[in-house]
XYZ file of C-alpha atoms in Angstrom:
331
model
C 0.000 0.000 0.000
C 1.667 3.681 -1.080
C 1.218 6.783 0.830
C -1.044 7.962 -2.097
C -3.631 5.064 -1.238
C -5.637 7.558 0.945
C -9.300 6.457 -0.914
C -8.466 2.523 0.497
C -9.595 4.662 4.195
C -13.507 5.166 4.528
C -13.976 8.640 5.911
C -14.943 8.827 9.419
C -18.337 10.482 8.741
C -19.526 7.459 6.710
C -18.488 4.388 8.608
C -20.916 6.034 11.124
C -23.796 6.773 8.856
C -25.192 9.204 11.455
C -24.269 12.005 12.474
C -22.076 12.154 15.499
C -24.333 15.024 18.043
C -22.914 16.214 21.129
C -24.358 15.633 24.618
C -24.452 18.235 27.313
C -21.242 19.789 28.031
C -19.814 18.747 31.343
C -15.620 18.888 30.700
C -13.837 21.969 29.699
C -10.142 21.071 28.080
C -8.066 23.904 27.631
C -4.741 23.464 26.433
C -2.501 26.858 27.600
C 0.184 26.270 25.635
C 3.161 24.763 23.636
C 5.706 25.662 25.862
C 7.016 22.189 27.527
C 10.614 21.761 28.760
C 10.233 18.016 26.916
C 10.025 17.214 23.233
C 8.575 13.753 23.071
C 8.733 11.698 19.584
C 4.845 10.971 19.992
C 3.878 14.742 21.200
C 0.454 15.193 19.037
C 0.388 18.991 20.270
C 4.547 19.222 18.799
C 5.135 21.096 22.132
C 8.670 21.797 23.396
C 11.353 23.684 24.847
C 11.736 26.203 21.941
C 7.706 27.197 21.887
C 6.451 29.993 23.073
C 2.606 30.145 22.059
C 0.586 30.261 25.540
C -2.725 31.864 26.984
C -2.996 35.079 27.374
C -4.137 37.259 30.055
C -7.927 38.055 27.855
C -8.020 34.829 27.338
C -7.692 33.487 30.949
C -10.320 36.034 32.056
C -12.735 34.702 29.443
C -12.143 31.186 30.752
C -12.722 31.994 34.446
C -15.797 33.847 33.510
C -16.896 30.925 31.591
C -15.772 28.633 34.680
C -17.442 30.664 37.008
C -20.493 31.517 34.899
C -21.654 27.764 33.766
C -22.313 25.086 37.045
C -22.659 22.114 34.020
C -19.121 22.394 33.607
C -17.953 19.602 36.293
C -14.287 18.796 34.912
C -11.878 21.685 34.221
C -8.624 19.866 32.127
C -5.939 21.696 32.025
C -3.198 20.472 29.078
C -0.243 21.458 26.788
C 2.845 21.325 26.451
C 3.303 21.316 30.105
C 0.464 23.191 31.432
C 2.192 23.830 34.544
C 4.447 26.261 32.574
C 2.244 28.255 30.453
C 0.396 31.567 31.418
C -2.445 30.667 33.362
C -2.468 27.635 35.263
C -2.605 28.417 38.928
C -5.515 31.169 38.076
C -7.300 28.680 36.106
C -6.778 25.990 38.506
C -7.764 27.773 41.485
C -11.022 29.456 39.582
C -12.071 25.632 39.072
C -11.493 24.884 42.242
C -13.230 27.914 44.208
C -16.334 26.807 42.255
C -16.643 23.040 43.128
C -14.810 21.424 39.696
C -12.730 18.603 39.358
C -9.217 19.962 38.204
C -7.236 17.367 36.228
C -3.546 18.329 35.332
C -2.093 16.706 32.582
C 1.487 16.750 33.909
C 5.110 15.101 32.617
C 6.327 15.103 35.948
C 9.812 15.638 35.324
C 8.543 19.726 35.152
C 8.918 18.835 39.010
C 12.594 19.194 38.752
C 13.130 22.441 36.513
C 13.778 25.918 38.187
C 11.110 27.641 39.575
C 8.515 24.763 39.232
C 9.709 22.434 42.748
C 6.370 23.490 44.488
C 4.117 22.208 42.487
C 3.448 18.965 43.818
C 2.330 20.613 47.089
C 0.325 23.151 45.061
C -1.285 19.825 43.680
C -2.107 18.634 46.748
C -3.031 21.682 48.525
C -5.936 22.386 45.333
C -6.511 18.360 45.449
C -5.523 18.449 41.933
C -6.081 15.178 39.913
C -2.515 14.301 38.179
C -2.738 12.406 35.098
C 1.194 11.624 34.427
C 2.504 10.250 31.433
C 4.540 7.254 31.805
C 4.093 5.318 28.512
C 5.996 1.911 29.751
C 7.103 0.908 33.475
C 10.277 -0.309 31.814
C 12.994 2.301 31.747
C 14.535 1.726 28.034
C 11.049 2.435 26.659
C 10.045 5.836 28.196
C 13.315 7.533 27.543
C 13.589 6.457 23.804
C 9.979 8.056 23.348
C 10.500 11.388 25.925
C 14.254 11.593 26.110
C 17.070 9.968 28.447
C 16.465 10.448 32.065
C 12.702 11.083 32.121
C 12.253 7.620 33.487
C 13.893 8.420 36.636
C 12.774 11.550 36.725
C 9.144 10.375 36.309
C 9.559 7.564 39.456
C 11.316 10.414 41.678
C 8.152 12.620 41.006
C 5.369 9.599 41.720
C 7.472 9.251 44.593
C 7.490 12.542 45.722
C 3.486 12.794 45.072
C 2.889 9.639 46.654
C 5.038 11.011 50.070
C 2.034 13.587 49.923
C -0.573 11.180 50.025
C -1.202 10.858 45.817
C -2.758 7.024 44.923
C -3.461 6.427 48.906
C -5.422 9.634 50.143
C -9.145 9.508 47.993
C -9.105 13.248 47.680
C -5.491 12.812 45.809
C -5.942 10.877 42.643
C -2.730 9.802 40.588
C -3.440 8.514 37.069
C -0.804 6.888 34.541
C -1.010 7.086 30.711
C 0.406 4.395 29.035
C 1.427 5.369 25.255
C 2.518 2.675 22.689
C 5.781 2.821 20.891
C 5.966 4.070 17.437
C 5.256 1.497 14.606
C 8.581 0.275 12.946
C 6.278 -2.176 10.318
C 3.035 -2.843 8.859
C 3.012 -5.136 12.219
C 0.604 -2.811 13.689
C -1.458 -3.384 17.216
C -3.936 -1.982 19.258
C -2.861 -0.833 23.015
C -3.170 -3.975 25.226
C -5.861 -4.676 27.664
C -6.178 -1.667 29.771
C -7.308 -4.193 33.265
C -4.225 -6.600 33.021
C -1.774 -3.531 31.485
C -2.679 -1.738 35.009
C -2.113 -4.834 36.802
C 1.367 -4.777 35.455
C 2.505 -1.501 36.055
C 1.015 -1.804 39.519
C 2.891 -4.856 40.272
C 6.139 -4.118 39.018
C 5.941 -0.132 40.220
C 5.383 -1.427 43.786
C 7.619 -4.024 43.832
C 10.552 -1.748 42.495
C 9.785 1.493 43.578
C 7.145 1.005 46.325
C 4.905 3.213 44.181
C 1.381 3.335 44.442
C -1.066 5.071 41.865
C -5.058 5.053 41.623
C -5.822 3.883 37.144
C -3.912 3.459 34.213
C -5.049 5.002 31.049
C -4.376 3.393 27.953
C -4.058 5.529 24.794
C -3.857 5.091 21.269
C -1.246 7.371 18.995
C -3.113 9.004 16.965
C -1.912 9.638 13.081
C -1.307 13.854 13.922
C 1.328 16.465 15.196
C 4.866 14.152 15.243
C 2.987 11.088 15.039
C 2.010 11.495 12.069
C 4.707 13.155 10.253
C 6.711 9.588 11.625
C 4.592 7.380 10.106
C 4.491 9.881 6.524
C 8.279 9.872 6.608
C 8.263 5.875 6.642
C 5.422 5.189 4.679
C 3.231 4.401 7.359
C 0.451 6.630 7.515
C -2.220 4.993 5.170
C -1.208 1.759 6.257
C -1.831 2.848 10.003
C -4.999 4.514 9.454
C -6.549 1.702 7.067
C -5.740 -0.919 10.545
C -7.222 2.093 12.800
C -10.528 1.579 10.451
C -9.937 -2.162 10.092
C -10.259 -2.139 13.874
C -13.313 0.185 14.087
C -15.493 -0.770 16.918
C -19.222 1.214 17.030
C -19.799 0.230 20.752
C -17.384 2.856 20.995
C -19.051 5.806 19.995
C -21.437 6.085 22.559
C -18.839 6.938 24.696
C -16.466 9.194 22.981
C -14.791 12.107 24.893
C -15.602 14.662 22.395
C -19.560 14.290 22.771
C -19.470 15.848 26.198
C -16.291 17.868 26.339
C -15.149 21.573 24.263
C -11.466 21.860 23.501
C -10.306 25.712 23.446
C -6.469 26.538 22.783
C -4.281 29.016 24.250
C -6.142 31.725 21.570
C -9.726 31.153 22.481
C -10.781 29.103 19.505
C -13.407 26.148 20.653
C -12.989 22.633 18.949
C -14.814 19.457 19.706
C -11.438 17.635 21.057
C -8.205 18.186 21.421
C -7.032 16.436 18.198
C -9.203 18.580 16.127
C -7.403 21.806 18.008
C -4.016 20.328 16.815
C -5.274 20.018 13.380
C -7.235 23.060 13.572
C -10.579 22.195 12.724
C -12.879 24.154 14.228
C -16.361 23.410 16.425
C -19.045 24.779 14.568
C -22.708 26.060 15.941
C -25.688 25.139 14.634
C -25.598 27.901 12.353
C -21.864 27.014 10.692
C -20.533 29.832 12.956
C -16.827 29.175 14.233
C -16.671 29.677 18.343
C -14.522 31.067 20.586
C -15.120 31.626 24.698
C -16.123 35.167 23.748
C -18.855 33.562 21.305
C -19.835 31.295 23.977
C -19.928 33.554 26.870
C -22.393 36.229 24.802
C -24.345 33.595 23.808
C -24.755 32.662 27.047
C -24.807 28.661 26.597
C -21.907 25.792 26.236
C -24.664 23.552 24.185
C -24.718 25.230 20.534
C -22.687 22.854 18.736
C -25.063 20.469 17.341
C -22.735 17.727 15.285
C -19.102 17.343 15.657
C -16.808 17.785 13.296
C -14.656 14.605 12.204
C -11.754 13.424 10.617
C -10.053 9.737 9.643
C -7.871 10.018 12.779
C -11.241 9.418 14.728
C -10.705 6.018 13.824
C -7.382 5.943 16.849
C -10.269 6.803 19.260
C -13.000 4.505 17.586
C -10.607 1.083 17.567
C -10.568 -1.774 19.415
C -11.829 -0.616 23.307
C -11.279 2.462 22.076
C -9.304 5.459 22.918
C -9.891 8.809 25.089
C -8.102 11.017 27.755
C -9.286 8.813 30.489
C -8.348 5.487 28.750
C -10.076 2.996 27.051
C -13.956 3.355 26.249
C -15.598 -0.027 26.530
């Protein structure tokens, strides 16, 4: 199969033969930035070191008037880059909080150990923060070919240090893993394994090594965009990847997709239905075939004007197998 092949993959919007509608909005995902003091190989936002694109002060009003204004919203998820360094965060974070939300951080960890940044896993627990850490493999040669030599020991100092503070013991503390595949090498493609026995796994061999604790592993599919994808162009792989992604297509699945109850807005205010369509920039849409942004939403005075979401054939990495989301598999 050549690169060209792109027809051989069904678009998205026809394998479902319906549109996809979104539910009431309950999670708010804001990514605040590129900036990230890693530069991962699989990094679908292509955040690093050298980025400088973050929230700005209008914005972050906007979004604490929106978090203030709009009780639905029960989830505030902050992303990046490394959220934790991009204009923003602790406002945002303690806005959700003063109002009641569930705050999830999508942290590296190793942002622990840069200057200026040592204090966060007490801010974390002071805020009762959920973590969601990335720690694609519990074996040590794996995560630092994907994020870079020395974020494995990095990462196990920081789940130590969060777990000193109660994280994966305390109920109010909740530490999450993400598990992230390696890259494809071959046509051999899989799916991510089991998420149940993967977790078992990790929590075995973290606790016997470490004496680490931590509450769910997510398992998560690489999708075909940002670095991902321009791997698997520069080897030939992307139409072969995306034609298994379909190959694997599993409808129980859509019932449950994250972008049904969730708006994605970026560091400039633009609203998408998920965070992969923000990296690929296309757009949520109202009813009307307006474009949104929080300004749009907060003068309308509603979170629920998007009536069908806006696809692509990288839905498939969230459609196959158990599926795929930011809180693991779907079914």
């Amino acid at each position: 199969m050549t690169q060209t092949a792109t027809l051989a993959v069904t678009p998205f919007r026809k394998k479902l033969r319906t549109p996809l509608t979104k539910n009431k909005i309950t999670v708010l995902q804001i990514n605040l930035g590129k900036r990230c003091n890693l530069a991962c190989t699989h990094c679908h936002v292509e955040a690093g070191p050298k980025r400088t694109e973050e929230l700005t002060p209008e914005i972050c009003d906007q979004l604490i008037e929106l978090i203030h204004r709009f009780p639905q919203i029960k989830t505030v998820d902050l992303t990046g880059g490394a959220p934790e360094m991009n204009y923003g965060f602790k406002p945002l974070v303690e806005a959700a909080r003063a109002t009641g939300k569930e705050v999830i951080v999508r942290s590296n960890l190793t942002i622990f150990f840069e200057p200026g940044f040592q204090n966060l896993p007490d801010y974390f627990a002071q805020h009762q923060v959920r973590v969601v850490a990335s720690l694609p493999c519990y074996l040590e040669d794996n995560v630092d070919k994907m994020r870079g030599k020395g974020v494995y020991n990095d990462s196990i100092r920081a789940i130590q240090r969060l777990n000193q503070l109660g994280y994966g013991k305390n109920p109010q503390l909740i530490l999450d893993l993400v598990y992230n595949p390696v890259l494809p090498v071959s046509e051999d493609f899989s799916l991510t394994p089991n998420q149940v026995k993967l977790e078992q796994d990790y929590k075995r061999f973290l606790k016997e090594n470490f004496d680490i604790e931590f509450n769910q592993l997510f398992t998560i599919t690489n999708l075909p965009i940002g670095r991902t994808k321009f791997y698997l162009q520069r080897i030939k792989l992307y139409t072969p990847y995306l034609k298994f992604l379909e190959d694997n297509f599993n409808p129980t699945t859509v019932e449950h997709l994250m972008c049904r109850n969730e708006l994605s807005i970026d560091y400039r205010g633009n609203v998408y239905d998920c965070d992969f369509n923000q990296m690929e920039e296309i757009p949520a849409k109202s009813g009307t075939g307006e474009t949104l942004t929080v300004g749009k939403l907060l003068a309308a005075g509603s979170l629920d004007i998007i009536d069908e979401i806006r696809t692509a054939s990288y839905c498939y990495g969230c459609t196959a197998g158990c599926g795929s989301s930011c809180g693991g598999a779907l079914t």
